[in-house]
Amino acid sequence: MNNPMVWVIMLPLLASLITLAWPRRAHWIGLLFSVITLAFSMVLVYQVFNGGPQTHELGNWNAGLGIALRADALSASLLVMAMLVFTATTFYADAYFSDVNKRMRFWPLWLMLSTAINALLLSGDLFNLYVTLELLGLSAVALTALSDNRAALQASIRYLSIGLLGSLVFLAGVALIYTGYGILDLELLAQRIQAEPLAQVALTLMSAGLIIKSALFPMHFWLPAAHASAPAPVSAALSALVVKVSLYIILRLWIDVFDVVITPASALLIGILGAAAVIWGSWQALRAERLKLLAAYSTVAQLGYLFIFIPLITGLPEGQLRETAFTALVLLALTHGFAKSALFLSAGVVQHRAGHDRIADLAGTSRALPLTTFIIALSGVALIGLPPSGSFIAKWQLLAASIHSAQWWWIPVVATGSILAAAYTFRVLGHAFGPGDSAGKVLNWGREEIPALTLALFATVVLGLGSAGLWDFISNNSQFIGG
Amino acid sequence: MTEWLWLFLDLTLILLLLTLAWLTCATHNNQKGVTYFIAFGLLLALAWARLKAPDLALAEAVIGAGISGALLLAAIKHDDDAQSVNKLPSIKLWMVNLLTVALATLMGWGVWHGLELSDGNRLADQVLAQVPESGVTNPVTAVLLNFRAYDTLLELAVVLTAVLAVLTLNPMRKTYVPAEPILQTMLSWLVPLLVVTSGYLLWVGAHAPGGAFQAGALLASALILLQLAQPTAYQAINLNWMRFLLIVGIAVFVSVGLLMMFLNTAFLGYSSSWSGILILVIETAATFSIASALAIAYMGGRPDGWETFETSTSSGHQGGKHS
């Protein structure tokens, strides 16, 4: 029985219903269910590790007629990352909301967001992916609007409209595929797709919709406002997970399903947009006046790196080199997920204690909030790509892949991005270590710092030192390579 | 002779649809725009009926034109400038137009080339071949509640999430003009009729056009009419019941799915002799959830006491009511 895939989707959904029906115990239910779901996601990784890619045919109908849930190394590792980030953030959120009514509104939507992320990662069907995208977008928008100030409401309305536009364009592509091929199952499609106009148009439309949703330059304009004005735990999930799962669909389509349709020119184009995102996002992060805005712009930049991998992977011949580049991509995505959520959670701590998150007024934070400052530094290490973080190894392989595939022009982009990342990280730390008492005079330790610390350690230590295991896992159990 | 008549009707329908679509986009008056949109939805329902897709025609008429129209009208009622000009800057407008044209051209080109592709093992053929196994005879219901039931489950979650967003953002709208006596009298006829029709659509969905979404939307329209006629009636609403109705659809769906997983290994893998009755159970619960969700969406926010009902029993948390 391939139960874990069903459970990781159904448990958060059930939890969402229960928190709605029984709001008074919502936080206990939320915590309990996320821990259990996390356990199931680990069982799933174990199954994939031992038995290769997993399939669960819903309703006992063969995939094609029915819908199949699928997990391979990519989706399973992203799922565990998502559940780790989600669980840690859930513990943080329990302490974050002081207003009882706001907490009541938070829980059902929060668990629905988790349902959407997990369902999206495990979906093996093109139309089902659209439904999960809708669920994801709606719950994310409603959560953004929870910090009920004018800026957050405006940002969430814009987020809603742009998200709907993205979904509709994606749906148009799905409809075209259904018109032409009459099937929706990803694995069957991968066998049937030919390089012909309909498939090209459909892929263009779906990619356009997903590019809007994953905020690739120049469609990133909605992201900073939405991510910076949401409540801190929500920002963490939005930046670390929500944009990344849209990118996961792009990867799935470009490398796995539609690989025969991809031309070097289209791969190069998406890579160039990624490069522009790296430079522009990092530059804007350096200029940002608020810590959360900095973190949001840094997300734009970090997502850019992931897009640069696409021309590299499609440019490399099948085999060892391609596997390595692909694993590095996953490693970078995982590291960013952990690091960015840790950064947003610490920004939330700063905002609570100091009453603001203006970078120029952070003086004295290092003494009042030593652990939080340490966490910010750790996430900075991962964002820059310093050893021993996972992104150090990933960026190293990114450079290696640029050389192997004779696309040297990505190297200066990566170098510039990393230097800018160092600059914006040290700018924050420089202010935080300055003399002053803006975050209070007393030394503070909070229980909400522990989840953030855990996430930051995952980004820097666990993924960096444990990357060899990930390497084995991905190269042995991916549908992508040689599939 | 009749063929010519049908052709004439179809051409008129297409022309009217295009005109109404253009008018909906071109008008700067929100009220007019919504009215055109409702008319557009009704004609679109006719178009679906002409395309021999009666399930879609029903859904379009009830949800696309009916409920969406009511929601849109309620939304612009809030807007002080509903009558005033609501105009995009002309550069933005042209960008939108350009994008739309580009999108339409691209899709047209794709479809043009795609028409040659349609062959082989298409999903629709498989569905028709497998309908006898599904427990119902209406192929649309077979897809929605059996073959692709998981999609429908997630769609219900989407509806619930939308309602949660509504409940999160606003308190309920309160300013209603009491209805005139004529509406009150009419309602005493209309509401029972709507409830019975809704029940009929739910039941008939197993072998003819109909089903939970259409039935739920009809039931919701009965609730909306009641709300229009008697604005005070909702103040006596039992909030625990409301919560129950909202979640019962998904709760029953998931429970059936998990139960079937224990019995037949696959989530939602119905035992074939039971599938007809299981589908009916799920659809009934879903009808209630959809109806209450749409009715709450029309209320435009949370009713009094939605968030503070628990603080009266627990002394510790006295969260102030949000304004």
CSV table of N, CA and C in Angstrom, one decimal, chain A residues 1 3 6-7 9-10 13-14 16-17 20-21 23-24 56-62 64-67 69 99-101 103-105 108-109 112 115 119 125 127-128 130-132 134-135 138-139 142 145-146 148 153 169 172 175-176 178-184 192 194 196-198 200-201 204-205, chain B residues 103 106-107 109-111 113-115 117-124 126-127 130 133-134 146-151 153-155 157-158 160-162 164-165 167-169 240 243 246-247 250-251 254 258 261-262 264-270 302 306-311 313-314 317-322:
chain,number,residue,atom,x,y,z
A,1,MET,N,0.8,-1.2,0.0
A,1,MET,CA,0.0,0.0,0.0
A,1,MET,C,0.9,1.3,0.0
A,3,ASN,N,0.5,4.2,1.0
A,3,ASN,CA,-0.3,5.2,1.7
A,3,ASN,C,0.3,6.5,2.0
A,6,VAL,N,-1.0,9.5,0.0
A,6,VAL,CA,-2.4,10.0,0.3
A,6,VAL,C,-2.4,10.7,1.7
A,7,TRP,N,-1.7,10.2,2.7
A,7,TRP,CA,-1.7,10.8,4.0
A,7,TRP,C,-1.2,12.2,4.0
A,9,ILE,N,-1.3,14.4,1.9
A,9,ILE,CA,-2.3,15.4,1.4
A,9,ILE,C,-3.5,15.4,2.3
A,10,MET,N,-4.0,14.3,2.7
A,10,MET,CA,-5.3,14.2,3.5
A,10,MET,C,-5.1,14.7,4.9
A,13,LEU,N,-5.4,18.5,5.1
A,13,LEU,CA,-6.8,18.8,4.8
A,13,LEU,C,-7.7,18.6,5.9
A,14,LEU,N,-7.6,17.4,6.5
A,14,LEU,CA,-8.5,17.1,7.6
A,14,LEU,C,-8.2,18.0,8.8
A,16,SER,N,-7.2,21.0,8.6
A,16,SER,CA,-7.8,22.3,8.3
A,16,SER,C,-9.3,22.3,8.7
A,17,LEU,N,-10.0,21.2,8.4
A,17,LEU,CA,-11.4,21.1,8.7
A,17,LEU,C,-11.6,21.2,10.2
A,20,LEU,N,-11.2,24.4,11.8
A,20,LEU,CA,-12.3,25.3,11.5
A,20,LEU,C,-13.5,25.0,12.4
A,21,ALA,N,-13.7,23.7,12.7
A,21,ALA,CA,-14.8,23.3,13.5
A,21,ALA,C,-14.5,23.5,15.0
A,23,PRO,N,-12.0,25.7,16.8
A,23,PRO,CA,-11.0,26.7,16.8
A,23,PRO,C,-10.2,26.8,18.1
A,24,ARG,N,-10.9,26.4,19.2
A,24,ARG,CA,-10.2,26.6,20.5
A,24,ARG,C,-9.0,25.8,20.7
A,56,HIS,N,0.7,6.0,-6.9
A,56,HIS,CA,-0.6,5.6,-6.3
A,56,HIS,C,-1.7,5.9,-7.2
A,57,GLU,N,-2.4,4.9,-7.8
A,57,GLU,CA,-3.5,5.2,-8.7
A,57,GLU,C,-4.7,5.4,-8.0
A,58,LEU,N,-5.2,6.7,-7.9
A,58,LEU,CA,-6.4,7.0,-7.1
A,58,LEU,C,-7.6,6.3,-7.7
A,59,GLY,N,-8.5,5.8,-6.9
A,59,GLY,CA,-9.7,5.2,-7.3
A,59,GLY,C,-9.5,3.8,-8.0
A,60,ASN,N,-8.3,3.3,-8.0
A,60,ASN,CA,-8.0,2.1,-8.7
A,60,ASN,C,-8.2,2.2,-10.2
A,61,TRP,N,-8.2,3.4,-10.8
A,61,TRP,CA,-8.3,3.5,-12.2
A,61,TRP,C,-6.9,3.7,-12.7
A,62,ASN,N,-6.6,3.1,-13.9
A,62,ASN,CA,-5.3,3.2,-14.4
A,62,ASN,C,-5.0,4.7,-14.8
A,64,GLY,N,-4.3,7.9,-16.6
A,64,GLY,CA,-4.8,8.1,-17.9
A,64,GLY,C,-6.3,8.3,-17.8
A,65,LEU,N,-7.0,7.3,-17.3
A,65,LEU,CA,-8.4,7.5,-17.1
A,65,LEU,C,-8.6,8.2,-15.7
A,66,GLY,N,-7.9,7.7,-14.7
A,66,GLY,CA,-7.9,8.4,-13.4
A,66,GLY,C,-6.7,9.3,-13.2
A,67,ILE,N,-6.5,9.6,-12.0
A,67,ILE,CA,-5.4,10.5,-11.6
A,67,ILE,C,-4.4,9.7,-10.8
A,69,LEU,N,-1.0,9.7,-8.2
A,69,LEU,CA,-0.1,10.5,-7.4
A,69,LEU,C,1.3,9.8,-7.7
A,99,ASP,N,-3.1,38.0,18.9
A,99,ASP,CA,-4.5,38.2,18.9
A,99,ASP,C,-5.3,36.9,18.6
A,100,VAL,N,-6.2,36.6,19.5
A,100,VAL,CA,-6.9,35.3,19.5
A,100,VAL,C,-7.7,35.1,18.2
A,101,ASN,N,-8.3,36.2,17.8
A,101,ASN,CA,-9.1,36.1,16.5
A,101,ASN,C,-8.3,35.9,15.3
A,103,ARG,N,-5.4,34.4,15.3
A,103,ARG,CA,-5.0,33.0,15.3
A,103,ARG,C,-6.0,32.1,14.8
A,104,MET,N,-7.3,32.4,15.1
A,104,MET,CA,-8.4,31.5,14.6
A,104,MET,C,-8.5,31.6,13.1
A,105,ARG,N,-8.2,32.8,12.6
A,105,ARG,CA,-8.3,32.9,11.1
A,105,ARG,C,-7.2,32.2,10.5
A,108,PRO,N,-6.9,27.4,9.8
A,108,PRO,CA,-7.5,26.6,8.7
A,108,PRO,C,-6.8,26.9,7.3
A,109,LEU,N,-6.5,28.2,7.1
A,109,LEU,CA,-5.9,28.6,5.9
A,109,LEU,C,-4.4,28.1,5.8
A,112,MET,N,-4.5,24.6,4.9
A,112,MET,CA,-4.9,24.4,3.5
A,112,MET,C,-3.7,24.7,2.6
A,115,THR,N,-1.8,21.6,2.5
A,115,THR,CA,-2.4,20.6,1.6
A,115,THR,C,-2.1,20.9,0.2
A,119,ALA,N,-0.1,18.4,-2.3
A,119,ALA,CA,-0.8,17.9,-3.4
A,119,ALA,C,-0.1,18.2,-4.7
A,125,ASP,N,-0.7,14.6,-12.8
A,125,ASP,CA,-1.7,14.9,-13.8
A,125,ASP,C,-1.7,16.4,-14.1
A,127,PHE,N,-4.1,18.5,-15.4
A,127,PHE,CA,-5.2,19.3,-14.9
A,127,PHE,C,-5.2,19.3,-13.4
A,128,ASN,N,-4.9,18.2,-12.8
A,128,ASN,CA,-4.8,18.2,-11.3
A,128,ASN,C,-3.8,19.2,-10.8
A,130,TYR,N,-3.3,22.1,-12.1
A,130,TYR,CA,-4.0,23.4,-12.2
A,130,TYR,C,-4.8,23.5,-10.9
A,131,VAL,N,-5.5,22.5,-10.5
A,131,VAL,CA,-6.4,22.6,-9.3
A,131,VAL,C,-5.5,22.9,-8.1
A,132,THR,N,-4.4,22.2,-8.0
A,132,THR,CA,-3.6,22.5,-6.8
A,132,THR,C,-3.0,23.9,-6.9
A,134,GLU,N,-4.6,26.5,-8.0
A,134,GLU,CA,-5.6,27.4,-7.5
A,134,GLU,C,-5.7,27.4,-6.0
A,135,LEU,N,-5.7,26.1,-5.5
A,135,LEU,CA,-5.7,26.0,-4.0
A,135,LEU,C,-4.6,26.8,-3.3
A,138,LEU,N,-5.0,30.7,-3.8
A,138,LEU,CA,-6.1,31.3,-2.9
A,138,LEU,C,-5.7,31.3,-1.4
A,139,SER,N,-5.1,30.2,-1.0
A,139,SER,CA,-4.8,30.2,0.5
A,139,SER,C,-3.6,31.1,0.7
A,142,ALA,N,-5.1,34.7,0.9
A,142,ALA,CA,-5.8,34.9,2.1
A,142,ALA,C,-4.9,35.1,3.3
A,145,ALA,N,-3.3,38.5,3.4
A,145,ALA,CA,-4.2,39.5,3.9
A,145,ALA,C,-4.4,39.5,5.4
A,146,LEU,N,-3.8,38.5,6.1
A,146,LEU,CA,-4.1,38.4,7.5
A,146,LEU,C,-3.4,39.6,8.3
A,148,ASP,N,-3.6,42.8,8.7
A,148,ASP,CA,-4.6,43.6,8.0
A,148,ASP,C,-4.2,45.1,8.1
A,153,LEU,N,-3.1,44.6,2.4
A,153,LEU,CA,-4.3,44.3,1.6
A,153,LEU,C,-4.1,44.6,0.1
A,169,VAL,N,-3.6,31.4,-17.7
A,169,VAL,CA,-2.7,31.2,-18.9
A,169,VAL,C,-2.2,29.7,-18.8
A,172,ALA,N,-5.0,27.6,-20.0
A,172,ALA,CA,-5.1,27.6,-21.5
A,172,ALA,C,-4.2,26.6,-22.1
A,175,ALA,N,-5.5,23.2,-21.7
A,175,ALA,CA,-6.6,22.9,-22.6
A,175,ALA,C,-6.1,22.6,-24.0
A,176,LEU,N,-5.1,23.3,-24.4
A,176,LEU,CA,-4.5,23.0,-25.7
A,176,LEU,C,-4.0,21.5,-25.8
A,178,TYR,N,-4.9,19.0,-24.0
A,178,TYR,CA,-6.0,18.1,-24.0
A,178,TYR,C,-6.7,18.1,-25.4
A,179,THR,N,-6.8,19.2,-26.1
A,179,THR,CA,-7.3,19.3,-27.4
A,179,THR,C,-6.5,18.4,-28.4
A,180,GLY,N,-5.2,18.5,-28.3
A,180,GLY,CA,-4.3,17.9,-29.2
A,180,GLY,C,-4.1,16.4,-28.9
A,181,TYR,N,-3.8,16.1,-27.7
A,181,TYR,CA,-3.4,14.7,-27.3
A,181,TYR,C,-4.5,13.9,-26.6
A,182,GLY,N,-5.5,14.6,-26.0
A,182,GLY,CA,-6.6,13.9,-25.4
A,182,GLY,C,-6.1,13.2,-24.1
A,183,ILE,N,-5.0,13.5,-23.5
A,183,ILE,CA,-4.6,12.9,-22.3
A,183,ILE,C,-4.0,14.0,-21.4
A,184,LEU,N,-4.0,13.7,-20.1
A,184,LEU,CA,-3.5,14.6,-19.1
A,184,LEU,C,-2.4,14.1,-18.2
A,192,ARG,N,4.1,10.7,-25.5
A,192,ARG,CA,3.4,11.0,-26.7
A,192,ARG,C,3.8,12.4,-27.3
A,194,GLN,N,5.2,15.4,-29.2
A,194,GLN,CA,6.1,15.5,-30.3
A,194,GLN,C,6.4,17.0,-30.4
A,196,GLU,N,5.9,19.7,-32.1
A,196,GLU,CA,5.1,20.3,-33.2
A,196,GLU,C,4.4,21.5,-32.6
A,197,PRO,N,3.8,22.3,-33.5
A,197,PRO,CA,3.3,23.7,-33.0
A,197,PRO,C,2.4,23.6,-31.8
A,198,LEU,N,1.4,22.7,-31.7
A,198,LEU,CA,0.5,22.7,-30.6
A,198,LEU,C,1.3,22.5,-29.3
A,200,GLN,N,4.3,23.2,-28.7
A,200,GLN,CA,5.2,24.4,-28.4
A,200,GLN,C,4.3,25.5,-27.8
A,201,VAL,N,3.2,25.7,-28.4
A,201,VAL,CA,2.3,26.8,-27.9
A,201,VAL,C,1.9,26.5,-26.5
A,204,THR,N,4.6,27.0,-24.1
A,204,THR,CA,4.8,28.4,-23.9
A,204,THR,C,3.8,29.0,-22.9
A,205,LEU,N,2.5,28.7,-23.2
A,205,LEU,CA,1.5,29.2,-22.3
A,205,LEU,C,1.6,28.8,-20.9
B,103,LEU,N,-2.3,36.4,-27.2
B,103,LEU,CA,-2.7,35.2,-26.6
B,103,LEU,C,-3.7,34.4,-27.5
B,106,LEU,N,-2.0,33.1,-30.6
B,106,LEU,CA,-1.1,32.0,-30.3
B,106,LEU,C,-2.0,30.7,-30.1
B,107,MET,N,-3.1,30.9,-29.3
B,107,MET,CA,-3.9,29.7,-29.1
B,107,MET,C,-4.6,29.2,-30.3
B,109,TRP,N,-3.5,29.5,-33.4
B,109,TRP,CA,-2.5,28.8,-34.2
B,109,TRP,C,-2.2,27.4,-33.7
B,110,GLY,N,-2.1,27.3,-32.3
B,110,GLY,CA,-1.9,26.0,-31.7
B,110,GLY,C,-3.1,25.0,-32.0
B,111,VAL,N,-4.3,25.5,-31.9
B,111,VAL,CA,-5.5,24.7,-32.1
B,111,VAL,C,-5.5,24.2,-33.6
B,113,HIS,N,-3.2,23.7,-35.6
B,113,HIS,CA,-2.3,22.6,-35.9
B,113,HIS,C,-2.6,21.4,-35.1
B,114,GLY,N,-3.3,21.6,-34.0
B,114,GLY,CA,-3.6,20.5,-33.1
B,114,GLY,C,-4.7,19.6,-33.7
B,115,LEU,N,-5.6,20.2,-34.5
B,115,LEU,CA,-6.7,19.4,-35.0
B,115,LEU,C,-6.3,18.2,-35.7
B,117,LEU,N,-3.9,16.3,-34.9
B,117,LEU,CA,-3.3,15.3,-33.9
B,117,LEU,C,-4.3,14.4,-33.4
B,118,SER,N,-5.6,14.8,-33.3
B,118,SER,CA,-6.6,14.0,-32.6
B,118,SER,C,-6.8,12.6,-33.1
B,119,ASP,N,-6.1,11.7,-32.5
B,119,ASP,CA,-6.3,10.3,-32.8
B,119,ASP,C,-5.9,9.5,-31.6
B,120,GLY,N,-6.1,8.2,-31.8
B,120,GLY,CA,-5.6,7.3,-30.8
B,120,GLY,C,-6.4,7.2,-29.5
B,121,ASN,N,-5.7,6.8,-28.4
B,121,ASN,CA,-6.4,6.5,-27.2
B,121,ASN,C,-6.7,7.7,-26.4
B,122,ARG,N,-7.8,8.4,-26.8
B,122,ARG,CA,-8.1,9.7,-26.1
B,122,ARG,C,-8.9,9.4,-24.8
B,123,LEU,N,-8.8,10.3,-23.9
B,123,LEU,CA,-9.4,10.1,-22.6
B,123,LEU,C,-10.9,9.9,-22.7
B,124,ALA,N,-11.6,10.7,-23.6
B,124,ALA,CA,-13.0,10.7,-23.7
B,124,ALA,C,-13.5,9.3,-24.1
B,126,GLN,N,-12.0,6.5,-23.5
B,126,GLN,CA,-11.8,5.6,-22.4
B,126,GLN,C,-12.9,5.8,-21.4
B,127,VAL,N,-13.3,7.1,-21.1
B,127,VAL,CA,-14.4,7.3,-20.2
B,127,VAL,C,-15.6,6.6,-20.6
B,130,GLN,N,-15.7,3.0,-20.0
B,130,GLN,CA,-15.7,2.6,-18.6
B,130,GLN,C,-16.9,3.0,-17.8
B,133,GLU,N,-18.8,0.7,-15.4
B,133,GLU,CA,-18.1,0.3,-14.2
B,133,GLU,C,-18.2,1.3,-13.1
B,134,SER,N,-18.7,2.5,-13.4
B,134,SER,CA,-18.6,3.6,-12.5
B,134,SER,C,-19.7,3.7,-11.4
B,146,ASN,N,-16.1,9.8,-9.8
B,146,ASN,CA,-15.4,8.5,-9.8
B,146,ASN,C,-14.0,8.5,-10.4
B,147,PHE,N,-13.9,8.7,-11.7
B,147,PHE,CA,-12.6,8.6,-12.4
B,147,PHE,C,-11.7,9.7,-11.9
B,148,ARG,N,-12.2,10.9,-11.8
B,148,ARG,CA,-11.4,12.0,-11.4
B,148,ARG,C,-12.0,12.7,-10.1
B,149,ALA,N,-12.4,11.8,-9.2
B,149,ALA,CA,-13.0,12.3,-8.0
B,149,ALA,C,-12.1,13.2,-7.2
B,150,TYR,N,-10.8,12.8,-7.3
B,150,TYR,CA,-9.8,13.6,-6.5
B,150,TYR,C,-9.7,15.0,-6.9
B,151,ASP,N,-9.9,15.3,-8.2
B,151,ASP,CA,-10.0,16.7,-8.6
B,151,ASP,C,-11.1,17.4,-8.0
B,153,LEU,N,-12.6,16.7,-5.2
B,153,LEU,CA,-12.3,16.9,-3.8
B,153,LEU,C,-11.5,18.2,-3.6
B,154,LEU,N,-10.5,18.3,-4.4
B,154,LEU,CA,-9.6,19.5,-4.3
B,154,LEU,C,-10.4,20.8,-4.7
B,155,GLU,N,-11.3,20.6,-5.7
B,155,GLU,CA,-12.1,21.8,-6.0
B,155,GLU,C,-13.0,22.2,-4.9
B,157,ALA,N,-12.2,21.9,-1.8
B,157,ALA,CA,-11.3,22.6,-0.9
B,157,ALA,C,-11.0,24.0,-1.4
B,158,VAL,N,-11.0,24.2,-2.7
B,158,VAL,CA,-10.8,25.6,-3.3
B,158,VAL,C,-12.0,26.4,-2.9
B,160,LEU,N,-14.0,26.0,-0.3
B,160,LEU,CA,-13.9,26.3,1.1
B,160,LEU,C,-12.9,27.4,1.4
B,161,THR,N,-11.7,27.3,0.7
B,161,THR,CA,-10.7,28.3,0.9
B,161,THR,C,-11.1,29.7,0.6
B,162,ALA,N,-11.9,29.8,-0.6
B,162,ALA,CA,-12.4,31.1,-1.0
B,162,ALA,C,-13.3,31.7,0.1
B,164,LEU,N,-13.3,30.8,3.3
B,164,LEU,CA,-12.4,31.2,4.5
B,164,LEU,C,-11.8,32.6,4.3
B,165,ALA,N,-11.4,32.9,3.0
B,165,ALA,CA,-10.9,34.2,2.8
B,165,ALA,C,-12.0,35.3,3.0
B,167,LEU,N,-14.5,35.1,5.0
B,167,LEU,CA,-14.8,35.1,6.4
B,167,LEU,C,-13.6,35.8,7.1
B,168,THR,N,-12.4,35.7,6.6
B,168,THR,CA,-11.3,36.3,7.2
B,168,THR,C,-11.3,37.9,7.1
B,169,LEU,N,-11.7,38.3,5.9
B,169,LEU,CA,-11.4,39.7,5.5
B,169,LEU,C,-12.4,40.7,6.1
B,240,ASN,N,-22.7,27.1,14.8
B,240,ASN,CA,-22.1,25.8,14.8
B,240,ASN,C,-22.7,25.0,13.6
B,243,ARG,N,-20.7,26.1,10.5
B,243,ARG,CA,-19.5,25.4,10.4
B,243,ARG,C,-19.6,24.0,9.9
B,246,LEU,N,-20.4,23.8,6.2
B,246,LEU,CA,-19.3,24.2,5.4
B,246,LEU,C,-18.3,23.0,5.2
B,247,ILE,N,-18.1,22.3,6.3
B,247,ILE,CA,-17.0,21.3,6.2
B,247,ILE,C,-17.6,19.9,5.9
B,250,ILE,N,-16.4,18.1,2.3
B,250,ILE,CA,-15.0,17.6,2.2
B,250,ILE,C,-14.9,16.4,3.3
B,251,ALA,N,-15.4,16.6,4.5
B,251,ALA,CA,-15.2,15.6,5.5
B,251,ALA,C,-15.8,14.3,5.1
B,254,VAL,N,-13.5,12.9,2.1
B,254,VAL,CA,-12.2,12.3,2.6
B,254,VAL,C,-12.5,11.0,3.4
B,258,LEU,N,-10.8,7.5,2.4
B,258,LEU,CA,-9.9,6.8,3.3
B,258,LEU,C,-10.4,5.4,3.7
B,261,MET,N,-9.7,3.3,1.0
B,261,MET,CA,-8.3,2.9,0.9
B,261,MET,C,-8.0,1.7,1.8
B,262,PHE,N,-8.7,1.7,3.0
B,262,PHE,CA,-8.4,0.5,3.9
B,262,PHE,C,-9.0,-0.7,3.3
B,264,ASN,N,-9.9,-1.3,-0.2
B,264,ASN,CA,-9.5,-1.6,-1.6
B,264,ASN,C,-8.1,-1.1,-2.0
B,265,THR,N,-7.3,-0.7,-1.0
B,265,THR,CA,-5.9,-0.2,-1.2
B,265,THR,C,-5.8,1.2,-1.9
B,266,ALA,N,-6.7,1.5,-2.8
B,266,ALA,CA,-6.6,2.8,-3.4
B,266,ALA,C,-7.5,3.8,-2.8
B,267,PHE,N,-7.0,5.1,-2.6
B,267,PHE,CA,-7.8,6.2,-2.1
B,267,PHE,C,-8.9,6.4,-3.0
B,268,LEU,N,-10.2,6.5,-2.5
B,268,LEU,CA,-11.4,6.7,-3.3
B,268,LEU,C,-11.6,5.5,-4.3
B,269,GLY,N,-11.0,4.3,-4.0
B,269,GLY,CA,-11.3,3.2,-4.9
B,269,GLY,C,-12.5,2.5,-4.4
B,270,TYR,N,-13.7,2.9,-5.0
B,270,TYR,CA,-15.0,2.4,-4.5
B,270,TYR,C,-15.1,0.9,-4.8
B,302,ARG,N,-18.0,37.6,7.7
B,302,ARG,CA,-18.4,36.7,8.8
B,302,ARG,C,-19.6,37.3,9.5
B,306,TRP,N,-19.0,35.1,14.9
B,306,TRP,CA,-18.3,34.0,14.2
B,306,TRP,C,-17.0,33.8,14.9
B,307,GLU,N,-16.3,34.8,15.4
B,307,GLU,CA,-15.0,34.7,15.9
B,307,GLU,C,-15.0,34.7,17.4
B,308,THR,N,-16.0,35.3,18.0
B,308,THR,CA,-15.9,35.5,19.5
B,308,THR,C,-16.8,34.5,20.2
B,309,PHE,N,-17.4,33.5,19.5
B,309,PHE,CA,-18.3,32.6,20.1
B,309,PHE,C,-17.6,31.8,21.2
B,310,GLU,N,-16.3,31.5,21.0
B,310,GLU,CA,-15.6,30.6,21.9
B,310,GLU,C,-15.1,31.4,23.1
B,311,THR,N,-14.9,32.7,23.0
B,311,THR,CA,-14.4,33.4,24.1
B,311,THR,C,-15.4,33.6,25.2
B,313,THR,N,-17.1,31.2,26.4
B,313,THR,CA,-17.0,30.0,27.3
B,313,THR,C,-15.7,29.9,28.0
B,314,SER,N,-14.6,30.4,27.3
B,314,SER,CA,-13.3,30.4,28.0
B,314,SER,C,-13.0,31.7,28.6
B,317,HIS,N,-9.0,33.7,27.3
B,317,HIS,CA,-8.8,34.5,26.1
B,317,HIS,C,-10.0,35.5,26.0
B,318,GLN,N,-9.8,36.7,26.1
B,318,GLN,CA,-10.8,37.7,25.8
B,318,GLN,C,-10.4,38.5,24.6
B,319,GLY,N,-10.3,37.9,23.4
B,319,GLY,CA,-9.8,38.7,22.3
B,319,GLY,C,-10.9,39.7,21.9
B,320,GLY,N,-10.5,40.9,21.7
B,320,GLY,CA,-11.4,41.9,21.3
B,320,GLY,C,-12.0,41.6,19.9
B,321,LYS,N,-13.2,42.0,19.6
B,321,LYS,CA,-13.7,41.7,18.3
B,321,LYS,C,-13.1,42.6,17.3
B,322,HIS,N,-12.8,42.0,16.2
B,322,HIS,CA,-12.1,42.8,15.2
B,322,HIS,C,-13.0,43.7,14.5
